[in-house]
Coordinates of C-alpha atoms and ligand atoms in Angstrom, one line a residue:
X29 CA -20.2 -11.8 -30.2
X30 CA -16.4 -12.2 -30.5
X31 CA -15.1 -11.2 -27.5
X32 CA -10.9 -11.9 -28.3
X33 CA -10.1 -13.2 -24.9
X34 CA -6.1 -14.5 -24.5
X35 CA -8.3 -17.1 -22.1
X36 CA -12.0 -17.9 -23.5
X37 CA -12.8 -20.4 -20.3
X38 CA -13.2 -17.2 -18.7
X39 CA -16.4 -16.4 -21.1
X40 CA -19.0 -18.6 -19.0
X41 CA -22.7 -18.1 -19.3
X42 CA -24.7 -20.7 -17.1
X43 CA -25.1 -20.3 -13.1
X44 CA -22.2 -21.9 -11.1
X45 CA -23.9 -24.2 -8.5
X46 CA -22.1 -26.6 -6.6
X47 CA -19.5 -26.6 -8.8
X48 CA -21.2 -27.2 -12.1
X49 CA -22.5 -25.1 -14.5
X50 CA -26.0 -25.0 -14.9
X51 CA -29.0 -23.4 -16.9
X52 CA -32.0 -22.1 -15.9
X53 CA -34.7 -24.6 -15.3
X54 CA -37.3 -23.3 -17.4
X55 CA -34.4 -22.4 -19.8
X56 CA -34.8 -18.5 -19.6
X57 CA -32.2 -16.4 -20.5
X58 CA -31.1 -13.0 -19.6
X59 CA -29.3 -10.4 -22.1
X60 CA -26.0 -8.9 -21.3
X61 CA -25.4 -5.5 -23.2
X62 CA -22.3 -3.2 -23.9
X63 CA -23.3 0.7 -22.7
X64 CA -20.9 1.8 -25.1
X65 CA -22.3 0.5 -28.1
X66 CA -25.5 -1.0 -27.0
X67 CA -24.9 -4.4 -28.9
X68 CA -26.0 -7.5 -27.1
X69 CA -22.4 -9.6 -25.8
X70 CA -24.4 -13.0 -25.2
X71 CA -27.0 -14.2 -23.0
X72 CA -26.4 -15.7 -19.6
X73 CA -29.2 -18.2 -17.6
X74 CA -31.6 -16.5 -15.8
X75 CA -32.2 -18.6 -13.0
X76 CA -34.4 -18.1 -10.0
X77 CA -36.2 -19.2 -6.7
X78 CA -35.8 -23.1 -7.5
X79 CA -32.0 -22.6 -8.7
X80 CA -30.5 -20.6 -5.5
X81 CA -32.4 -23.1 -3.0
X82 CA -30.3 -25.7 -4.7
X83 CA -27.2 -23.5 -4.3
X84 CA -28.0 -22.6 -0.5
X85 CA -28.2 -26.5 0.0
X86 CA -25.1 -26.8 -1.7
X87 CA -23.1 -24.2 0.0
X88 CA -24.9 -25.9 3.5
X89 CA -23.3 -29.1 2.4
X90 CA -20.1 -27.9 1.7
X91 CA -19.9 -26.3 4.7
X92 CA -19.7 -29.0 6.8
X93 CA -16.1 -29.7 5.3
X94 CA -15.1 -26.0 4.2
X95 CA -15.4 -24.7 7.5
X96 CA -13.0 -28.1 9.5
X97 CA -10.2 -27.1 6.8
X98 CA -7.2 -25.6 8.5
X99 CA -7.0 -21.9 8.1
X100 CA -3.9 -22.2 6.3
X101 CA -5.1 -24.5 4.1
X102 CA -8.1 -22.0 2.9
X103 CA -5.6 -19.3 2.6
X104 CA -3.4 -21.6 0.1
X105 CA -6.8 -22.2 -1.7
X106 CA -7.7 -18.6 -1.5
X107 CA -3.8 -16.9 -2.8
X108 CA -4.3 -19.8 -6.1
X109 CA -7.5 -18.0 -6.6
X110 CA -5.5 -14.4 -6.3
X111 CA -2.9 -15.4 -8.3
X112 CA -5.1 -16.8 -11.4
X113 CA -7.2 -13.5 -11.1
X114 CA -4.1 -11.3 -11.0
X115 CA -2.3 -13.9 -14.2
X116 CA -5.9 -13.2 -16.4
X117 CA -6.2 -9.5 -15.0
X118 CA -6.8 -8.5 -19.0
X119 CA -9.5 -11.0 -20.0
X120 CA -10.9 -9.5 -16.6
X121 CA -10.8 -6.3 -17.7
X122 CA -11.9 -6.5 -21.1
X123 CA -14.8 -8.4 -20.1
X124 CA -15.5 -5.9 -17.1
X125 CA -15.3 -2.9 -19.6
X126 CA -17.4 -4.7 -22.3
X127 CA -20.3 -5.3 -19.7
X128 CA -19.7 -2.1 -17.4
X129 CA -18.4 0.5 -19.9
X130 CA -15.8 1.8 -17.8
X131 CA -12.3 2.7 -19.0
X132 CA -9.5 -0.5 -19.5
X133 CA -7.4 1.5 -17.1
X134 CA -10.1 1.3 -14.8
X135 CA -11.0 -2.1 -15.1
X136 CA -7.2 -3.1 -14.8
X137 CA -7.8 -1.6 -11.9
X138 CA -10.7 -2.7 -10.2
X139 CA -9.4 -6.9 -11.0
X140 CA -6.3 -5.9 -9.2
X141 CA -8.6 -3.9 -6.4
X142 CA -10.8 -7.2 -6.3
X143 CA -8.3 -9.4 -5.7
X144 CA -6.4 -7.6 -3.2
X145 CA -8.9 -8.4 -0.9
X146 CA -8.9 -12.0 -1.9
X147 CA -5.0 -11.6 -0.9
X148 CA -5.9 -9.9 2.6
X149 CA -8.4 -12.0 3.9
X150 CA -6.4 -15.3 2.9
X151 CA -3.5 -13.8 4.9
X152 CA -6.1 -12.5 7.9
X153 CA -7.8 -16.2 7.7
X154 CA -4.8 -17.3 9.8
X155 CA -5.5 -14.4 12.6
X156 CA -9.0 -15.3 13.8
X157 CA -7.5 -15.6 17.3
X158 CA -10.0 -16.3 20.2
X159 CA -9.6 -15.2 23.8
X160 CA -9.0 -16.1 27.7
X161 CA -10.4 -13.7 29.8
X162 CA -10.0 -14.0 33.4
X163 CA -13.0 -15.8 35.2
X164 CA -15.3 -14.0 38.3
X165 CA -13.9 -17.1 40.4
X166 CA -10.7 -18.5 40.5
X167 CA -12.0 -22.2 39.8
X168 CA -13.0 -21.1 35.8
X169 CA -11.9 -19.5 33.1
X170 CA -13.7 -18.0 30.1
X171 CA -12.7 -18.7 26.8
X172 CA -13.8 -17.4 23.7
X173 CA -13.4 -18.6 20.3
X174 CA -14.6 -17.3 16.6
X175 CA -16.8 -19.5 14.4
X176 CA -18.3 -19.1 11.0
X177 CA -21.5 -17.6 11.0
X178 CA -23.0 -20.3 8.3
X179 CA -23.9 -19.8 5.0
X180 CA -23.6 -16.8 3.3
X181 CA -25.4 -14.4 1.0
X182 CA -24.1 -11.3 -1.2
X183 CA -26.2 -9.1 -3.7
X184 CA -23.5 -7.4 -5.7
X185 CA -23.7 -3.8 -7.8
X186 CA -23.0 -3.3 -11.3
X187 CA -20.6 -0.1 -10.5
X188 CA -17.5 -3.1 -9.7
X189 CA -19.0 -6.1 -11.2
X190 CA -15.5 -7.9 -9.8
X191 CA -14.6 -5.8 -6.5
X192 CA -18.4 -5.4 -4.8
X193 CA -17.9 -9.8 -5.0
X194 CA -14.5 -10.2 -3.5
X195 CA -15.1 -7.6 -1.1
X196 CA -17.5 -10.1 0.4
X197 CA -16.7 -13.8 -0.7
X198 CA -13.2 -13.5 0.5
X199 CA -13.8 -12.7 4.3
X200 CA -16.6 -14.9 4.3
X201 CA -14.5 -18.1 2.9
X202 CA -11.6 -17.0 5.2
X203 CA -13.6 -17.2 8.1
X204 CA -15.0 -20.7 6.7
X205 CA -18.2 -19.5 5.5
X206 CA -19.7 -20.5 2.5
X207 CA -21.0 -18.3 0.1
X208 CA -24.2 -18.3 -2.8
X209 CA -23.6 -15.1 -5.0
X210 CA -26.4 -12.8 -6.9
X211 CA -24.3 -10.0 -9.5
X212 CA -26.0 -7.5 -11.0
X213 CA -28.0 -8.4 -14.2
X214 CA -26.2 -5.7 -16.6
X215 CA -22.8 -7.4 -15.3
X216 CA -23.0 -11.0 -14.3
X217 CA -20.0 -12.1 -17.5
X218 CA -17.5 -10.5 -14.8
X219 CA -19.0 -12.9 -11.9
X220 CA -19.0 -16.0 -13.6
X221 CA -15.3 -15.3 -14.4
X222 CA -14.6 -15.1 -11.5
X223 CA -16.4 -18.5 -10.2
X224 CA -14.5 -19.9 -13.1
X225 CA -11.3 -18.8 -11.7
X226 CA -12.3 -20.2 -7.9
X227 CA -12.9 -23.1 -9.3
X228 CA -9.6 -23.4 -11.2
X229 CA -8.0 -22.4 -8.2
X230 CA -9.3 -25.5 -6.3
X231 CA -11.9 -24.1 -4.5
X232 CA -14.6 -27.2 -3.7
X233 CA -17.8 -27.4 -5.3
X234 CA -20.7 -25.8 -3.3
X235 CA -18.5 -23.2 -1.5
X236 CA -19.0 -20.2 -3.8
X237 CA -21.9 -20.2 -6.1
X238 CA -23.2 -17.8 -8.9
X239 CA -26.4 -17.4 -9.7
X240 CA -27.7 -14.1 -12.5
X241 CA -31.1 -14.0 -13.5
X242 CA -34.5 -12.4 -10.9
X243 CA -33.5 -10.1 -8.9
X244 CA -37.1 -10.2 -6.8
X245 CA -37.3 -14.0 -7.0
X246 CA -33.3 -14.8 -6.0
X247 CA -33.8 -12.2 -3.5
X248 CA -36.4 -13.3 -2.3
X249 CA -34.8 -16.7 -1.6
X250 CA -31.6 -15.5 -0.5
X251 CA -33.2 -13.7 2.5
X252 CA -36.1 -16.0 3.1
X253 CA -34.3 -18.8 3.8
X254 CA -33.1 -20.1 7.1
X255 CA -30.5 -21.5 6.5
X256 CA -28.7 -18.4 4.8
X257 CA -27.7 -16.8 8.0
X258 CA -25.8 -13.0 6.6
X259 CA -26.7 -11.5 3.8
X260 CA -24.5 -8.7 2.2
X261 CA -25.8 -6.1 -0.1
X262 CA -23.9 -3.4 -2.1
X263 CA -26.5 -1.0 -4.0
X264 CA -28.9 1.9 -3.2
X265 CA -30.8 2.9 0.5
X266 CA -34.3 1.8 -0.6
X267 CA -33.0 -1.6 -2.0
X268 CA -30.9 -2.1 1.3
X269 CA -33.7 -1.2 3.5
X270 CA -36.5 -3.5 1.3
X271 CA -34.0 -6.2 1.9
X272 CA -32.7 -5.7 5.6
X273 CA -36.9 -6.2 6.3
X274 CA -36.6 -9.3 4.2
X275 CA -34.1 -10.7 6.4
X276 CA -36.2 -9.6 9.7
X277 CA -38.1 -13.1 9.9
X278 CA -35.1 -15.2 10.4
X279 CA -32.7 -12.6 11.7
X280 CA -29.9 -12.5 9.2
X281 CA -27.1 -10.8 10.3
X282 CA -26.9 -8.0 7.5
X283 CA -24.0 -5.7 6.0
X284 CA -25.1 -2.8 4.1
X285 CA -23.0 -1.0 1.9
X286 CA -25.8 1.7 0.4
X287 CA -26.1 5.1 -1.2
X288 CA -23.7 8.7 -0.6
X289 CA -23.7 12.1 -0.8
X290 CA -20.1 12.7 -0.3
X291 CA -19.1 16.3 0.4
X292 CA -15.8 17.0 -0.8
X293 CA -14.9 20.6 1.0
X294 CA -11.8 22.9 -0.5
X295 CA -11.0 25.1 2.4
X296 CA -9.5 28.5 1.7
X297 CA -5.9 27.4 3.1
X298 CA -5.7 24.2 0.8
X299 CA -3.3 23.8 -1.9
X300 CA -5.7 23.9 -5.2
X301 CA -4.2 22.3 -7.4
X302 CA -3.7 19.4 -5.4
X303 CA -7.4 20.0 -4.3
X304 CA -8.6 20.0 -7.8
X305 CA -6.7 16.8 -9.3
X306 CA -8.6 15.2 -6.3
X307 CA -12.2 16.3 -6.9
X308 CA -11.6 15.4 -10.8
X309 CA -10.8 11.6 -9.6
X310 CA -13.5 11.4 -6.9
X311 CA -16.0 13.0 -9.3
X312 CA -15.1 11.5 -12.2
X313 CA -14.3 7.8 -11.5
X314 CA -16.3 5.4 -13.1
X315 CA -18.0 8.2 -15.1
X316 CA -19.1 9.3 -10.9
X317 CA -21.0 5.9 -10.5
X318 CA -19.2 5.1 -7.0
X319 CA -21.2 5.4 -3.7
X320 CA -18.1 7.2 -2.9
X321 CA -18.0 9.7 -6.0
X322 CA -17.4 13.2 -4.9
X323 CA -21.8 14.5 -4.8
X324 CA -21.0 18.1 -3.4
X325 CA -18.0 20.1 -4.1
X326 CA -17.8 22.8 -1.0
X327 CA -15.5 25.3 -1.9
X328 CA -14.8 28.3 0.2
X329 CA -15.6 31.8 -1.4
X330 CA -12.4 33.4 -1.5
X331 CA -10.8 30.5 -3.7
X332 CA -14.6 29.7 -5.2
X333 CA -13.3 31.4 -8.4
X334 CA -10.1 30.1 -8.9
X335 CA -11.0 26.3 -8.0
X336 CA -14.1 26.7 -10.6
X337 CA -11.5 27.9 -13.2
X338 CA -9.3 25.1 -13.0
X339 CA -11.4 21.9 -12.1
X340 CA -13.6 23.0 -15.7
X341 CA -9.8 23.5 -18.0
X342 CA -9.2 19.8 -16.3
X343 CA -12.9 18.3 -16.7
X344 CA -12.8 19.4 -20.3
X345 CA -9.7 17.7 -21.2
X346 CA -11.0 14.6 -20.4
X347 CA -12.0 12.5 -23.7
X348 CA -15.5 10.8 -23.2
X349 CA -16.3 7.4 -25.4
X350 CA -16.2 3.6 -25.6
X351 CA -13.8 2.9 -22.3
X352 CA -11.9 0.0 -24.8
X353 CA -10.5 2.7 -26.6
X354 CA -7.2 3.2 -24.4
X355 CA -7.6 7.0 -24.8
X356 CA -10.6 7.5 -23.1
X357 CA -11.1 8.8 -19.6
X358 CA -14.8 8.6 -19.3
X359 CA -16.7 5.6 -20.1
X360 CA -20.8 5.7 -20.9
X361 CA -23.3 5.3 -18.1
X362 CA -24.6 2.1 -17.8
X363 CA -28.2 2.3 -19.2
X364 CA -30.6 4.8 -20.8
X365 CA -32.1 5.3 -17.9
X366 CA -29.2 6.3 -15.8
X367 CA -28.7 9.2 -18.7
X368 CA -32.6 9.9 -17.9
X369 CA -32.1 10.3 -14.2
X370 CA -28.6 12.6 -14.1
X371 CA -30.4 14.8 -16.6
X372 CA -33.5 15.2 -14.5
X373 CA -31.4 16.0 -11.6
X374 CA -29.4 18.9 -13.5
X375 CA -32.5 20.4 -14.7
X376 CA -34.0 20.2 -12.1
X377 CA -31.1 22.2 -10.2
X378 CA -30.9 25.1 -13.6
X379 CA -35.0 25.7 -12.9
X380 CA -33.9 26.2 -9.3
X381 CA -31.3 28.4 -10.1
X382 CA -28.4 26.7 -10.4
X383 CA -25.8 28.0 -13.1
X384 CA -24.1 25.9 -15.6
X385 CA -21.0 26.3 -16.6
X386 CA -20.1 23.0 -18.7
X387 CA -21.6 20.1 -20.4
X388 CA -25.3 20.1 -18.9
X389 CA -27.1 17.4 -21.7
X390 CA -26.6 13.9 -23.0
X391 CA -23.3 13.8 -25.2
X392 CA -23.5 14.1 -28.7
X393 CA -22.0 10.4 -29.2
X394 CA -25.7 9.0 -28.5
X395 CA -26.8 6.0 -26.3
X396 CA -25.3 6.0 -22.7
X397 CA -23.1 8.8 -22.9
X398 CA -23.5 12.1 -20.7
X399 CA -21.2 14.8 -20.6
X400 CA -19.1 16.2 -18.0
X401 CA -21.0 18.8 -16.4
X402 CA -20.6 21.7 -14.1
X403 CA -23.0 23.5 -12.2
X404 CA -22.0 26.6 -9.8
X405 CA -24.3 28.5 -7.3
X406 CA -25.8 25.4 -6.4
X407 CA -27.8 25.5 -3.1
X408 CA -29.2 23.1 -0.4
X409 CA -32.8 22.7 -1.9
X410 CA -31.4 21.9 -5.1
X411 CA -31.9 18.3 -6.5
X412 CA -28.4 18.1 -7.0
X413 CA -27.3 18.4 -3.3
X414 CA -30.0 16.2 -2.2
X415 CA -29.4 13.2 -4.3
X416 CA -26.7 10.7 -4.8
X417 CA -26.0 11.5 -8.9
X418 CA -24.2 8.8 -10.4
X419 CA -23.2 10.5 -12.6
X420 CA -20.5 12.7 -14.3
X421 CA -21.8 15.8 -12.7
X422 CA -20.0 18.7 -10.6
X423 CA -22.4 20.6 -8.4
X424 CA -20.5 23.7 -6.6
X425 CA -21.6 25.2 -3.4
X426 CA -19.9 28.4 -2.1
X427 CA -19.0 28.6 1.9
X428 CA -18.2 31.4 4.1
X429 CA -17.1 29.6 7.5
X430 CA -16.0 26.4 8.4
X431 CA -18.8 25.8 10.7
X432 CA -20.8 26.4 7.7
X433 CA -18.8 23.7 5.8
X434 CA -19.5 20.9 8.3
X435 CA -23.3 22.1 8.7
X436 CA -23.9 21.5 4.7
X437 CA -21.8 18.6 4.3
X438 CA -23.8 16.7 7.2
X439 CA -27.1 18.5 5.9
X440 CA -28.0 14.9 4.6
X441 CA -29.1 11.3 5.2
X442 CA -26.2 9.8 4.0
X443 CA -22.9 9.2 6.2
X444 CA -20.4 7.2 3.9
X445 CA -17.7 9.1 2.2
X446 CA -16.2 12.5 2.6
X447 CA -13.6 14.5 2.0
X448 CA -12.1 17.9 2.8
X449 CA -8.8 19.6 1.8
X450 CA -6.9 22.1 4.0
X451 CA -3.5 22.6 4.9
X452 CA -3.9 23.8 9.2
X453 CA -3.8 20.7 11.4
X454 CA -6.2 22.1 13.8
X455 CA -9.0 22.3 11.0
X456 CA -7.6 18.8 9.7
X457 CA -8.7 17.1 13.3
X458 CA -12.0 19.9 13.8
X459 CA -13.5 19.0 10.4
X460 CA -12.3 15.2 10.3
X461 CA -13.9 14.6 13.9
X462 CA -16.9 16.4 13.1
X463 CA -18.3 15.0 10.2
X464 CA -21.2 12.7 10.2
X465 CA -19.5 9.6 7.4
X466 CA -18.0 6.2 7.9
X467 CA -14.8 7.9 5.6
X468 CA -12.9 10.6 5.8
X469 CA -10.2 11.8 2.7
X470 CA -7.7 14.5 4.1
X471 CA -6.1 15.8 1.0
X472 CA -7.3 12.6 -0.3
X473 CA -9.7 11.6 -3.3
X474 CA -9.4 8.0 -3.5
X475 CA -9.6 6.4 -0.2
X476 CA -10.4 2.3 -1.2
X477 CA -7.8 -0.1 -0.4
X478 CA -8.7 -3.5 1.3
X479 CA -6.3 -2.6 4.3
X480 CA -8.8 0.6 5.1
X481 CA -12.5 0.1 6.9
X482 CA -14.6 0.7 4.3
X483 CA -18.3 1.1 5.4
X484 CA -20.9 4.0 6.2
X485 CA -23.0 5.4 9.0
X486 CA -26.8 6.6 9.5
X487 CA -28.7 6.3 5.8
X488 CA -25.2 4.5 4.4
X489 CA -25.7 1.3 5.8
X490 CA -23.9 -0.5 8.4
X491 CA -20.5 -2.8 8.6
X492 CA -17.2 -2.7 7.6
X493 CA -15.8 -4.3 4.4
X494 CA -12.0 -5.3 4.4
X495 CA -9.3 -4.2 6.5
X496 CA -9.0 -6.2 10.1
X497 CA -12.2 -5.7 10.6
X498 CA -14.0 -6.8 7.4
X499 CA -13.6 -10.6 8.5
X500 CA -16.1 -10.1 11.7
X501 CA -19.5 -9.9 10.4
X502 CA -18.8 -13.3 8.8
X503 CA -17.7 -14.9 12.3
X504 CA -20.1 -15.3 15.3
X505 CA -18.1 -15.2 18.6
X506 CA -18.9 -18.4 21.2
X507 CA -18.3 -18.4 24.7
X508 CA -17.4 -21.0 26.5
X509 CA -17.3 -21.1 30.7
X510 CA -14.6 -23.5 32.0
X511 CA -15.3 -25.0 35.7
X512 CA -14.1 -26.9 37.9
X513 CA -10.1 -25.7 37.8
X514 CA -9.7 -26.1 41.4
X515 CA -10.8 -30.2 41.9
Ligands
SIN1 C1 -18.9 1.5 -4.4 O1 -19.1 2.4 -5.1 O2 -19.9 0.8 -3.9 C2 -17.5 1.0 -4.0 C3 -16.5 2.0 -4.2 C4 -15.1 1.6 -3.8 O3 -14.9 0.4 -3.3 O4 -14.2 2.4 -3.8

């Protein structure tokens, strides 16, 4: 397939190992499909066990000299690598919404997301600061200083085939790490870009790797093997909890980013019009395939009405279709199957009792496509309030109190996003302190920026990705006890 790039080394197809760009050993390939149309885009190698031990070695090897480089040297490395991703931020996103489906705008978006945190973490490479802490006698002193914790491991989503990878490579190769990369089979074109782009940018061979193919078999490496010593994973709870048990046997340090079941709770005081532009772009983002998508729209039942009115005039002026067309809002879902699941989960919720009030079925334009939906009256048993949707789908729940707000939105597993809207400061630092997520929007619906903590609690996973604190779970802190001050 033609894919009219202004740059066409960004269309790469093998693995990047050490460097070079390999094929699978036993020559297997692995289809890459467009959602939106369901034509085949090209084939990339599908590489497994044998193919990412080589890569671990490599990234090992290249440790040794990644890891002695001056900070600031890595940073000026790491900005080149920015600065090509921001100067091919179209290819990027053409690609992106080719493989993904979601809209250009979105894409545009997500490359400049992704490499914002490539930008952060090459600035906060020069702040790993140690410590001097005052000894128990006066004769030592203790000193503490932040190393690399060795080579590293990330298992990437399809949802941001370009931001789920910087997220991760960046602090690790600003705290000197190396890194060996698995992307999501439906998306890997959007990874190899990228490792086309490091390597551009100067980045040595060895120190970020990119392997598609077996998920089971490179997964299986990846956690198996000592000398891979973090792993991180974005993607759903059971994956993230099949794989932190992997990583058991040689005690990985993990990061999990995993599954939501964001609340997002209109209180009775809120502006609503405010409150509704925010549910649509929480909800609807990525056709509602973020971990951080809006799941369960809370609305209090004196404005229950009026908010329902509104957020269905504004979901049905959204235009669903192929997201290169630069009038859609709503791309496709990414696979039959996803269309399967969202529709189980709002059948499931009508037989229950829930009512619809828009889209409900799989749209009319065929393949991945599912229509905006809304369902009202929707209760706590209901599969919709349960699950994480992933979809373009608006379950309502009407409240009465506000402790009855904060006991349905925590009336789950999950703890990653959440948001609520209201405009009394008391409620504002009530609600905020006493929900039970990693993320809390105020009168907010997008909350990602690589300045913020981004990270979940209980069933959510566990770390924090970008801001200040991103950059730790890739360093190992050693102490060191100084004697003898007083000879
Ligand atoms: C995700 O859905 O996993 C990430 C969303 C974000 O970074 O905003």
């Amino acid at each position: 397939m033609n894919i009219e790039l202004t740059n066409p080394t960004l269309f790469r197809t093998e693995a990047f190992v050490n460097g070079e760009w390999i094929g699978a050993d036993n020559g297997a390939r692995l289809p890459v499909t467009n959602p939106a149309t369901g034509a085949l885009i090209t084939d990339v190698a599908k590489t497994g066990a044998a193919e990412t031990r080589r890569a671990i070695a490599a990234a090992e090897t290249a440790m040794l000299s990644w890891r002695q480089q001056p900070a600031k040297q890595r940073a000026q490395v790491m900005r080149r690598w920015f600065d090509l991703i921001m100067a091919n931020q179209e290819d990027l996103a053409r690609i992106m919404t080719l493989e993904q489906g979601k809209t250009l705008a979105e894409s545009r978006g997500e490359v400049a997301y992704g490499a914002s945190y490539i930008e952060w973490f090459a600035e906060q490479a020069k702040r790993i600061d140690g410590d001097v802490i005052p000894a128990p006698s006066g004769d030592k002193r203790i000193i503490c200083i932040k190393q690399p914790v060795g080579v590293c491991a990330a298992i990437t989503p399809w949802n941001f085939p370009n931001a789920m990878i910087t997220r991760k490579a960046a602090p690790a190769l600003a705290a000197g790490c190396t890194i060996v990369i698995k992307p999501a089979s439906e998306t890997p074109l959007s990874a190899l870009a990228l490792a086309e782009l490091a390597h551009q940018a100067g980045i040595p061979p060895g120190v970020l790797n990119v392997l598609a193919g077996s998920s089971s078999d490179i997964g299986a490496e990846l956690t198996s093997n000592p000398t891979v010593r973090k792993l991180s994973f974005t993607g759903s709870t059971p994956i993230g909890k099949m794989l932190e048990a992997q990583c058991v046997p040689t005690l990985k340090k993990t990061s999990m980013e995993l599954g939501g079941n964001a609340p997002f709770i209109v209180f009775d005081d809120a502006d609503i019009d405010s409150a509704v532009q925010g549910a649509l772009i929480s909800k609807y983002r990525n056709s509602g395939q973020t971990c951080v998508c809006s799941n369960r729209l809370l609305v209090q039942a004196g404005i229950a009405e009026e908010f329902t009115a509104k957020l269905v005039a504004a979901t049905e002026s959204l235009k669903l279709g192929n997201g290169l067309d630069e009038n859609v809002d709503l791309g496709p879902l990414v696979n039959a199957k996803a269309v399967n699941d969202v529709h189980e989960l709002v059948q499931g919720s009508i037989s229950a009792g829930a009512k619809l009030v828009l889209g409900g079925a799989p749209s009319n334009l065929g393949g991945c496509f599912y229509q905006p939906t809304i369902l009202t009256g929707v209760r706590p048993e209901m599969p919709v309030f349960r699950n994480e949707i992933f979809g373009p789908v608006a379950p309502i729940i009407s409240f009465e109190t506000e402790a009855e707000a904060i006991e349905l939105a925590n009336d789950t597993e999950f703890g990653l996003a959440s948001y609520f809207y209201t405009r009394d400061i008391g409620r504002v630092w009530r609600v905020a302190e006493a929900l039970e997520y990693g993320i809390v929007g105020i009168n907010e619906g997008i909350i990602s920026n690589e300045m913020a903590p981004f990270g979940g609690v209980k069933e959510s996973g566990s770390g924090r990705e970008g801001s200040k604190y991103g950059i730790d779970d890739y360093l190992e802190i050693k102490y060191m006890l100084m004697g003898g001050l007083n000879q």
